[in-house]
Amino acid sequence: MTEISSQKKFTQTLEEIIEQYSISEPPEFLKVLTALPDSPDKDKMFEDMDEVFRAITSPSELSSKLPKGTTEDTVAKELAKIPDSQKILNEEQQKMVELFIEMLSSSSSNESQIDMNNVCSGQVKLATVLESFQYKRSDSFGVNPPLY
């Protein structure tokens, strides 16, 4: 059995997100990331990004506890009935923040061979995309804007 590369795995995750949110075309930052030279650091980066994107787009554990028929108008009231709902939401958001920080703070052992202009540009684009997904996060509750 052949193991799927971290880049391929992340690309599949991104394609699922693009389909889920009806995004018309893949983000530009993917071209920048795939153009980076192959290395263990690049593999680690794609593994980290896959984990971050999966965390961002997965439904909250609270979504299964909301009664059927919950609407944007009633979601806050329903969440208030669930013990520790604010704590759970906070922990989920904190986990995403920690994953994102860990991903961006991973230092490259081979930085001198990487064009830092492309990496920085890719990081800015990634941060922009991740920030926009944060506003879609609460869609698992059928609510927009997100619940903070």
Coordinates of C-alpha atoms in Angstrom, one line a residue:
M1 CA 0.0 0.0 0.0
T2 CA 1.4 3.4 -1.0
E3 CA 1.4 6.2 1.6
I4 CA -0.1 9.5 0.4
S5 CA 2.3 12.4 0.5
S6 CA 1.6 15.3 2.9
Q7 CA 1.2 17.6 0.0
K8 CA -1.3 15.4 -1.7
K9 CA -3.2 14.9 1.5
F10 CA -3.4 18.7 2.1
T11 CA -4.4 19.3 -1.5
Q12 CA -7.3 16.8 -1.1
T13 CA -8.3 18.6 2.2
L14 CA -8.2 21.9 0.4
E15 CA -10.3 20.5 -2.5
E16 CA -12.9 19.3 0.0
I17 CA -13.0 22.8 1.5
I18 CA -13.3 24.5 -1.9
E19 CA -16.2 22.2 -2.8
Q20 CA -17.9 22.6 0.7
Y21 CA -17.8 26.4 0.5
S22 CA -18.4 26.7 -3.3
I23 CA -15.1 28.5 -3.9
S24 CA -14.7 29.1 -7.6
E25 CA -10.9 28.3 -7.9
P26 CA -8.0 27.1 -5.7
P27 CA -6.2 29.9 -3.7
E28 CA -3.1 31.4 -5.2
F29 CA -1.0 30.5 -2.1
L30 CA -1.2 26.8 -3.1
K31 CA 0.9 27.6 -6.2
V32 CA 3.5 29.3 -4.0
L33 CA 3.6 26.4 -1.5
T34 CA 3.9 23.7 -4.2
A35 CA 6.8 25.7 -5.9
L36 CA 8.9 25.4 -2.7
P37 CA 11.8 22.9 -3.0
D38 CA 11.0 19.4 -1.7
S39 CA 12.3 18.9 1.8
P40 CA 11.3 17.4 5.2
D41 CA 10.4 21.0 6.2
K42 CA 8.0 21.2 3.3
D43 CA 6.4 17.9 4.2
K44 CA 6.0 19.0 7.8
M45 CA 4.5 22.3 6.7
F46 CA 1.9 20.5 4.6
E47 CA 1.1 18.1 7.5
D48 CA 0.6 21.1 9.8
M49 CA -1.5 22.9 7.3
D50 CA -3.7 19.9 6.7
E51 CA -4.3 19.6 10.5
V52 CA -5.1 23.3 10.7
F53 CA -7.5 23.3 7.8
R54 CA -9.3 20.2 9.1
A55 CA -9.7 21.8 12.5
I56 CA -11.1 25.0 11.0
T57 CA -13.7 23.3 8.9
S58 CA -14.8 20.5 11.2
P59 CA -18.1 21.1 13.0
S60 CA -18.0 22.0 16.7
E61 CA -18.7 19.1 19.1
L62 CA -21.7 21.3 20.2
S63 CA -23.4 21.1 16.9
S64 CA -24.6 17.5 17.6
K65 CA -26.1 18.7 20.9
L66 CA -28.3 21.4 19.3
P67 CA -31.9 20.4 18.8
K68 CA -33.1 20.0 15.2
G69 CA -34.7 23.1 13.8
T70 CA -32.3 25.4 15.6
T71 CA -32.0 28.7 13.7
E72 CA -29.8 31.7 13.7
D73 CA -32.3 33.4 15.9
T74 CA -32.4 30.6 18.5
V75 CA -28.9 29.2 18.5
A76 CA -27.6 31.5 21.3
K77 CA -30.6 30.5 23.5
E78 CA -30.0 26.8 22.7
L79 CA -26.2 27.0 23.4
A80 CA -27.0 28.6 26.8
K81 CA -28.9 25.5 27.7
I82 CA -25.8 23.3 27.1
P83 CA -23.5 23.0 30.1
D84 CA -20.1 24.5 29.5
S85 CA -20.9 25.5 25.9
Q86 CA -18.9 28.7 26.1
K87 CA -15.9 26.8 27.6
I88 CA -16.1 24.2 24.8
L89 CA -16.3 26.8 22.1
N90 CA -13.4 28.7 23.6
E91 CA -11.3 25.5 23.9
E92 CA -12.0 24.6 20.2
Q93 CA -11.0 28.1 19.1
Q94 CA -7.9 28.0 21.3
K95 CA -6.9 24.6 19.8
M96 CA -7.1 26.2 16.3
V97 CA -5.0 29.2 17.4
E98 CA -2.4 26.8 18.9
L99 CA -2.3 24.7 15.7
F100 CA -1.9 27.8 13.6
I101 CA 0.9 29.3 15.8
E102 CA 2.7 26.0 15.8
M103 CA 2.5 25.8 12.0
L104 CA 3.9 29.3 11.5
S105 CA 6.6 29.0 14.2
S106 CA 8.1 25.8 12.8
S107 CA 11.6 26.9 11.8
S108 CA 13.2 25.6 8.7
S109 CA 16.6 24.0 9.0
N110 CA 17.3 24.9 5.4
E111 CA 16.0 28.5 5.3
S112 CA 18.9 29.8 3.3
Q113 CA 17.8 27.8 0.3
I114 CA 14.2 29.0 0.3
D115 CA 13.2 32.3 -1.3
M116 CA 11.8 34.1 1.8
N117 CA 9.8 36.5 -0.4
N118 CA 7.7 33.6 -1.7
V119 CA 7.4 32.1 1.8
C120 CA 6.3 35.4 3.4
S121 CA 3.9 36.0 0.5
G122 CA 2.5 32.5 1.0
Q123 CA 2.2 33.0 4.7
V124 CA 0.3 36.3 4.2
K125 CA -2.1 34.6 1.7
L126 CA -2.5 31.6 4.1
A127 CA -3.3 33.9 7.0
T128 CA -5.8 35.7 4.8
V129 CA -7.5 32.4 3.8
L130 CA -7.5 31.1 7.4
E131 CA -9.0 34.3 8.7
S132 CA -11.8 34.1 6.1
F133 CA -12.5 30.5 7.1
Q134 CA -12.8 31.6 10.7
Y135 CA -16.0 33.4 9.7
K136 CA -17.4 30.3 8.1
R137 CA -16.6 28.2 11.1
S138 CA -19.9 28.8 12.8
D139 CA -21.8 27.6 9.7
S140 CA -21.8 24.3 11.4
F141 CA -24.5 25.9 13.6
G142 CA -26.2 27.5 10.7
V143 CA -25.1 30.9 12.0
N144 CA -23.1 33.7 10.4
P145 CA -21.3 35.7 11.9
P146 CA -19.4 33.3 14.2
L147 CA -20.1 32.8 17.9
Y148 CA -17.4 34.2 20.0

